[in-house]
Coordinates of C-alpha atoms in Angstrom, one line a residue:
X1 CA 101.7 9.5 -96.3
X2 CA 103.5 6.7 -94.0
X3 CA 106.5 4.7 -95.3
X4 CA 105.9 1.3 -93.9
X5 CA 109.0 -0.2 -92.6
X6 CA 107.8 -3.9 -92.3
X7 CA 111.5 -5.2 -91.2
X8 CA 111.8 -2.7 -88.3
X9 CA 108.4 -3.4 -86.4
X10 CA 108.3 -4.6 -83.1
X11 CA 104.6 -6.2 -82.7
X12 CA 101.2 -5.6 -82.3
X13 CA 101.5 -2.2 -80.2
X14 CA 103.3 -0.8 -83.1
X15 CA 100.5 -2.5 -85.6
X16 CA 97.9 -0.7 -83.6
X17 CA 99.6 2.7 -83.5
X18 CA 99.7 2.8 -87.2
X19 CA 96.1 1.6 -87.3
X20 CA 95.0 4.5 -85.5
X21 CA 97.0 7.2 -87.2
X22 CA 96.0 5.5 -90.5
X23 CA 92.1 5.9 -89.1
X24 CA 92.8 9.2 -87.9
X25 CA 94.1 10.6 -91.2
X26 CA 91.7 8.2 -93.6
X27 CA 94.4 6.7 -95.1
X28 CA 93.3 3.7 -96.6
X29 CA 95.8 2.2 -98.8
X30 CA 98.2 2.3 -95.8
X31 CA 95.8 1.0 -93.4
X32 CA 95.4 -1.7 -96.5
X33 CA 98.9 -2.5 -95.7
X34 CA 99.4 -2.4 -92.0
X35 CA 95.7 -4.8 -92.5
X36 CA 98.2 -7.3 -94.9
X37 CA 101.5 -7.1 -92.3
X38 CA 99.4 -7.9 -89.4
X39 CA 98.0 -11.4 -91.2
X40 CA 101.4 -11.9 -92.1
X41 CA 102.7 -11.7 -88.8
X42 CA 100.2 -13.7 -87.2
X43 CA 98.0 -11.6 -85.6
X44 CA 94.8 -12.2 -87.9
X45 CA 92.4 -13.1 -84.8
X46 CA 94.2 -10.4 -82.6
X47 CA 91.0 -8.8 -80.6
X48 CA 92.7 -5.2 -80.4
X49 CA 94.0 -5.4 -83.8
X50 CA 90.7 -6.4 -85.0
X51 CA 88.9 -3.7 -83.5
X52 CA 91.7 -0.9 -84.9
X53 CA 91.0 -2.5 -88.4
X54 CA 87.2 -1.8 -87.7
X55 CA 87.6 1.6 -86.9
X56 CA 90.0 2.1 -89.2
X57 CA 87.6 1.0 -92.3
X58 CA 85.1 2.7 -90.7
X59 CA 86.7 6.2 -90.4
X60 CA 87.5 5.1 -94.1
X61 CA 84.0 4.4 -95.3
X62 CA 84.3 0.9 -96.6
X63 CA 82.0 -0.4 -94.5
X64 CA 81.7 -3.8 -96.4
X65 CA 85.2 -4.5 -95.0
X66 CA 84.9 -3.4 -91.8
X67 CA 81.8 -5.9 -91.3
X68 CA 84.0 -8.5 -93.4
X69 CA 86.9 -7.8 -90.3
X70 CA 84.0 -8.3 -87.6
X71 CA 82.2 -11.2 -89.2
X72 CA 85.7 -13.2 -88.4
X73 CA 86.7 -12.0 -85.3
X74 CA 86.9 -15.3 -83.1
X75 CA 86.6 -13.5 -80.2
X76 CA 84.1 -9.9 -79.9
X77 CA 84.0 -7.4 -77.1
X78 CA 82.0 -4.5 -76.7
X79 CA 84.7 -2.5 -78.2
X80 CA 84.1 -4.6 -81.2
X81 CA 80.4 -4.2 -81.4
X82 CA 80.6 -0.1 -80.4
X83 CA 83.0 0.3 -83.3
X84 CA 81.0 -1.2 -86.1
X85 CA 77.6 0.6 -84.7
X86 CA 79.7 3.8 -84.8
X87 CA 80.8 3.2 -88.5
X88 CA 78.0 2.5 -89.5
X89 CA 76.0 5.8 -88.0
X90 CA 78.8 7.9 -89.5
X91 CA 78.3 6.6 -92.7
X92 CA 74.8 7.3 -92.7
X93 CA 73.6 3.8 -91.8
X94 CA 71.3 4.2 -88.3
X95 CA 69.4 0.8 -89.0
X96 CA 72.5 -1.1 -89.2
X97 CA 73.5 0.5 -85.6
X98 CA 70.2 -0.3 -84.1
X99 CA 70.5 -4.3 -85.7
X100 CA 73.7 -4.4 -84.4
X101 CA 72.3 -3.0 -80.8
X102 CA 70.3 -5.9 -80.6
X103 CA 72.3 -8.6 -81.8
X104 CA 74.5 -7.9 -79.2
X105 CA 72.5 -7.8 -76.3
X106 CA 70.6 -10.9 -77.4
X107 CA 74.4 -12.0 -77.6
X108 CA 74.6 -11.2 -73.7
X109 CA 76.9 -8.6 -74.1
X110 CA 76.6 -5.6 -71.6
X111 CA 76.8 -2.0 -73.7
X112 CA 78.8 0.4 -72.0
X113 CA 78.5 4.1 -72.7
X114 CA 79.7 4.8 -75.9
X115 CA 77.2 1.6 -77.5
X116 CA 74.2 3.1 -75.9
X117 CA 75.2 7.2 -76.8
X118 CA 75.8 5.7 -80.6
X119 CA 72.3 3.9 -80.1
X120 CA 70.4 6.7 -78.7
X121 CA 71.8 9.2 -82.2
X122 CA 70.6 6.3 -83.9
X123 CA 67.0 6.4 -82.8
X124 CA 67.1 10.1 -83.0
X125 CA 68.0 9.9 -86.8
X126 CA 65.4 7.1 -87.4
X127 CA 62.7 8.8 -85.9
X128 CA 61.8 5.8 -83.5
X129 CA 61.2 7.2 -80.1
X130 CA 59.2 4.3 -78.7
X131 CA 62.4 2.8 -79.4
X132 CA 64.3 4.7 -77.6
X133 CA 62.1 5.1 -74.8
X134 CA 62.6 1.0 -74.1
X135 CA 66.3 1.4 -74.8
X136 CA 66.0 4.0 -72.5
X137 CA 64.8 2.0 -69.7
X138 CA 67.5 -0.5 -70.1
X139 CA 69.8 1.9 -69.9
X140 CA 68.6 3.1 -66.6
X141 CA 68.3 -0.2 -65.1
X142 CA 72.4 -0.1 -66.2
X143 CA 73.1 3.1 -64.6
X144 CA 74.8 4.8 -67.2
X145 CA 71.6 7.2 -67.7
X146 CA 73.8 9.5 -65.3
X147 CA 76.9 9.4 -67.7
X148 CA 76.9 13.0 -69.0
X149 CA 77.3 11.5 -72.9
X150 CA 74.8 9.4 -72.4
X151 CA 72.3 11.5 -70.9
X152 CA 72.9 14.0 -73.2
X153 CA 72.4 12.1 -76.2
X154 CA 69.2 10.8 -74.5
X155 CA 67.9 14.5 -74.2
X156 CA 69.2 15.1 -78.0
X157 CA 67.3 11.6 -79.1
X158 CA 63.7 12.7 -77.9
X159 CA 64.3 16.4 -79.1
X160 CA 64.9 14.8 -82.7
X161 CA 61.8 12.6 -82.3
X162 CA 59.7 15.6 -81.4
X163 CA 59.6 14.7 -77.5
X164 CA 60.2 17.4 -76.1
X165 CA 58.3 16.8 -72.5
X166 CA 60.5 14.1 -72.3
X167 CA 63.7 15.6 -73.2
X168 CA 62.6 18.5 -70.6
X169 CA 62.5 15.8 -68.1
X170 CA 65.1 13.7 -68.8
X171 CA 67.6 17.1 -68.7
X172 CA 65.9 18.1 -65.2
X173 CA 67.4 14.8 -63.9
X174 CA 71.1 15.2 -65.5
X175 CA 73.6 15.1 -62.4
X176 CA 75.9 17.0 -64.5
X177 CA 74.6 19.9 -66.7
X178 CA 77.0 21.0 -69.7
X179 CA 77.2 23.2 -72.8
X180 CA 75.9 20.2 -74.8
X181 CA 72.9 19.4 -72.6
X182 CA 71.9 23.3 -72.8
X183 CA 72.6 23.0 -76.7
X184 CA 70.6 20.0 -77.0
X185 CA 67.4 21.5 -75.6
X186 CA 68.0 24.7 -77.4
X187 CA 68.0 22.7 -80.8
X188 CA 64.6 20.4 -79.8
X189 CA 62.6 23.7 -79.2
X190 CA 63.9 25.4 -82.3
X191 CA 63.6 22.2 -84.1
X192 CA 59.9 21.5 -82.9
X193 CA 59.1 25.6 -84.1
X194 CA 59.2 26.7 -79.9
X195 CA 61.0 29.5 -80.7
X196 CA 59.9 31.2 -77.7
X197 CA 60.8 28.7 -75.6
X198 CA 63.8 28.5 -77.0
X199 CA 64.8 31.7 -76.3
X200 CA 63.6 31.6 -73.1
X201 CA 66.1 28.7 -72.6
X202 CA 68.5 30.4 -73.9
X203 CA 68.2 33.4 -71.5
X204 CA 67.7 30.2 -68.5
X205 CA 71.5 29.0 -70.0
X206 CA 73.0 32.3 -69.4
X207 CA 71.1 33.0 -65.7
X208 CA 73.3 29.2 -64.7
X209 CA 76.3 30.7 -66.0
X210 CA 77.5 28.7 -69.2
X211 CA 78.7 30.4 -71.9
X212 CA 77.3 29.9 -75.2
X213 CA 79.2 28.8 -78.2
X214 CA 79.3 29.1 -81.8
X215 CA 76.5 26.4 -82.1
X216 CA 74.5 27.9 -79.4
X217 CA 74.1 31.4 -80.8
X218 CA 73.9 30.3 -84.2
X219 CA 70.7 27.9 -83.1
X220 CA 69.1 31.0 -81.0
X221 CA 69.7 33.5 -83.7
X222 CA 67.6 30.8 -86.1
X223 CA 64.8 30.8 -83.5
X224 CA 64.7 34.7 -83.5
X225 CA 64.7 34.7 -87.8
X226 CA 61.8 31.8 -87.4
X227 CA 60.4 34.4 -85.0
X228 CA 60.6 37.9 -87.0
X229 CA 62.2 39.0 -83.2
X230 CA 65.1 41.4 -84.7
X231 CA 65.0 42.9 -81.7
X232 CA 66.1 40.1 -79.8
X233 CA 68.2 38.6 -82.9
X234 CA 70.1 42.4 -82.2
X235 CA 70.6 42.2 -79.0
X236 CA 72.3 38.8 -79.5
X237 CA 74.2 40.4 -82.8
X238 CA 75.4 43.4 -79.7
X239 CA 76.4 40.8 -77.7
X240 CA 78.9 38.9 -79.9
X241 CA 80.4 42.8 -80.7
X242 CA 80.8 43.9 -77.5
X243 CA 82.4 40.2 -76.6
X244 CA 85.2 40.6 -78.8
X245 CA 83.3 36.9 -80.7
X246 CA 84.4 37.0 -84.5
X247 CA 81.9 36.9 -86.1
X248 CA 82.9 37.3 -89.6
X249 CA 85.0 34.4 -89.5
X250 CA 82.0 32.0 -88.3
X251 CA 80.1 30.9 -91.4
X252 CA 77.8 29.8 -89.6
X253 CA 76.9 32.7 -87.1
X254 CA 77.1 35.2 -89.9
X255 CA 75.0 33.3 -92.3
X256 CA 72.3 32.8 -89.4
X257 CA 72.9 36.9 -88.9
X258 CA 72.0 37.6 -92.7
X259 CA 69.2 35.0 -92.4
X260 CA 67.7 37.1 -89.4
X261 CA 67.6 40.6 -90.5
X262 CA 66.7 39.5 -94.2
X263 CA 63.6 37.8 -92.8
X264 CA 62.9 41.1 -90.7
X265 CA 63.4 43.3 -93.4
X266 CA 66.6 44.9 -92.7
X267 CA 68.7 44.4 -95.8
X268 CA 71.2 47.5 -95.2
X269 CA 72.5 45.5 -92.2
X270 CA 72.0 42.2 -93.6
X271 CA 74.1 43.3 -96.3
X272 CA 77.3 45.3 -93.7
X273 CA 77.5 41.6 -92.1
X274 CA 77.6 40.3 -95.4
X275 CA 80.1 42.5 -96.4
X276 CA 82.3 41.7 -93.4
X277 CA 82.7 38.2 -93.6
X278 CA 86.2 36.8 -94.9
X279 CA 85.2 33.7 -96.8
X280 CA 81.6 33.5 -98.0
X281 CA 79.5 30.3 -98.2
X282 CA 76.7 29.3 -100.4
X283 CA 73.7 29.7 -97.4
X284 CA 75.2 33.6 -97.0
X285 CA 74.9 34.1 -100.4
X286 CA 71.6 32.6 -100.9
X287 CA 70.1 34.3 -97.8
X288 CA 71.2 37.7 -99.4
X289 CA 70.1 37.0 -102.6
X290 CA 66.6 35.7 -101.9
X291 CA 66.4 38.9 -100.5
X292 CA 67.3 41.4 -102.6
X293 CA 64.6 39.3 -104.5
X294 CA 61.5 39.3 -102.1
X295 CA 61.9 43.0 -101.9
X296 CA 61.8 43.9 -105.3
X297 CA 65.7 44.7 -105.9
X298 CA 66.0 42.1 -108.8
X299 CA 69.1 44.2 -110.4
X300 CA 70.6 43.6 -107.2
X301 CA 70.0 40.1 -106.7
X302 CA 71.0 38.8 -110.4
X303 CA 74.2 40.8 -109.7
X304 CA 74.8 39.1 -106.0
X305 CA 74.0 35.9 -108.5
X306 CA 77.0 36.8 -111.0
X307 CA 79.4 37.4 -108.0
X308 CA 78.5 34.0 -106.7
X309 CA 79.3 32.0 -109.8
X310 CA 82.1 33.7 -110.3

């Protein structure tokens, strides 16, 4: 909570400060206010207030008001555009942020970075790759195809629409490489059931150098389970030991883990990870469960089953 001393503000900078910590902590009923003191004070067609009140409806969810905010904005920038196509993709709305895409170019309105990484998620989600491919090649004629963010999310966009010659190609050409690019194309090959390419990427990714992440080994180990490759999926599982990486306290890692040597058959060490992990989630559970089931073990399953619900 925020106590909102109206008497002591000092103008718009202050306004937009508490904007942003109001959108950074989803607080809408003081957003609400700071929304109500900045009419009051005059500074209802503000541009940079207008865009914090976006963002800050957005990070909110109430989209309707956010729109409401744009809709009378006497002036726009691209700020003002990025911001609404941004809420609306993270409120689950990817055809609004495409519509929006093109009502501001046809607006004559140059998107920088951020606009055309938003767009490029939102074709990816959509499943619209001839789409993306002509967005694609407006973004190039712009330059910012060499933006890591934007290439990346590029890469990501055709992985998600099943592309993946053109994802390959479009990572060859990435000035900078990082552990999101390597991610990406990890993800598209497991994604498109590659898993072999996949882990041949994977094994590429560590012969440049990067280190892998949580996301990372969690999306190789998925490839391996997809696989039946325990062997690998161990070697991976030695790898995270012998690094020191804590595993038991990564859902995620240790819920891919019991996925992989459940799969393969190996429910003695399926269950030791299991065992290990400090807070439990409903895909470990599940994975263990299932089976205890497929093998036969139904005493052991239905009691997994009690533990679960209790």
């Amino acid at each position: 909570m925020i106590r909102l001393l109206f008497p002591i503000w000092s103008g718009r900078q202050r306004l937009a400060n508490l904007l942003r910590y109001c959108s950074k902590n989803s607080l809408l009923d003081q957003g609400v206010q700071v929304h109500a003191a900045s009419l009051r004070m005059g500074f209802g067609f503000d541009l940079m207030l207008s865009n914090d009140l976006i963002e800050m409806y957005s990070k909110c969810g109430v989209m309707d008001t956010a729109s409401l905010v744009f809709d009378r904005m006497t002036e726009r920038n691209v700020v003002s555009w990025t911001a609404l196509m941004c809420g609306h993709l993270q409120n689950g709305n990817a055809r609004a942020t495409l519509s929006l895409f093109f009502q501001m170019v046809f607006s004559c309105l140059k998107p920088n970075e951020y606009t055309f990484s938003t767009t490029f998620k939102a074709c990816g989600i959509l499943n619209v790759p001839e789409i993306g491919m002509k967005i694609h090649g407006m973004c190039a004629l712009t330059g910012f195809e060499s933006v890591p963010v934007v290439g990346n999310s590029i890469v990501d966009m055709y992985s998600k629409c099943g592309r993946i010659n053109e994802a390959v190609m479009m990572f060859n050409v990435l000035p900078v490489k990082n552990l999101i690019s390597w991610n990406t194309m990890l993800a598209g090959y497991t994604l498109a059931g590659q898993g072999e390419k996949a882990l041949l990427w994977f094994h590429r990714m560590l012969e440049n150098g990067e280190i892998p992440d949580e996301y990372t080994l969690t999306t190789v180990l998925k490839a391996c389970s997809r696989l039946g490759k325990i062997r690998e999926g161990s070697m991976i599982h030695g790898f995270l030991i012998t690094s020191g990486f804590p595993c038991s306290g990564k859902a995620a890692i240790a819920g891919s883990l019991i996925d992989l040597y459940v799969k393969c058959g190996n429910l003695a060490e399926a269950r030791r990870v299991f065992n290990q992990i400090g807070e439990k989630n409903v895909i470990s559970w599940s994975a263990l469960i299932l089976g205890y089931a497929q093998e036969g073990n139904l005493a052991e399953a239905i009691e997994l089953f009690k533990q679960l619900q209790n």
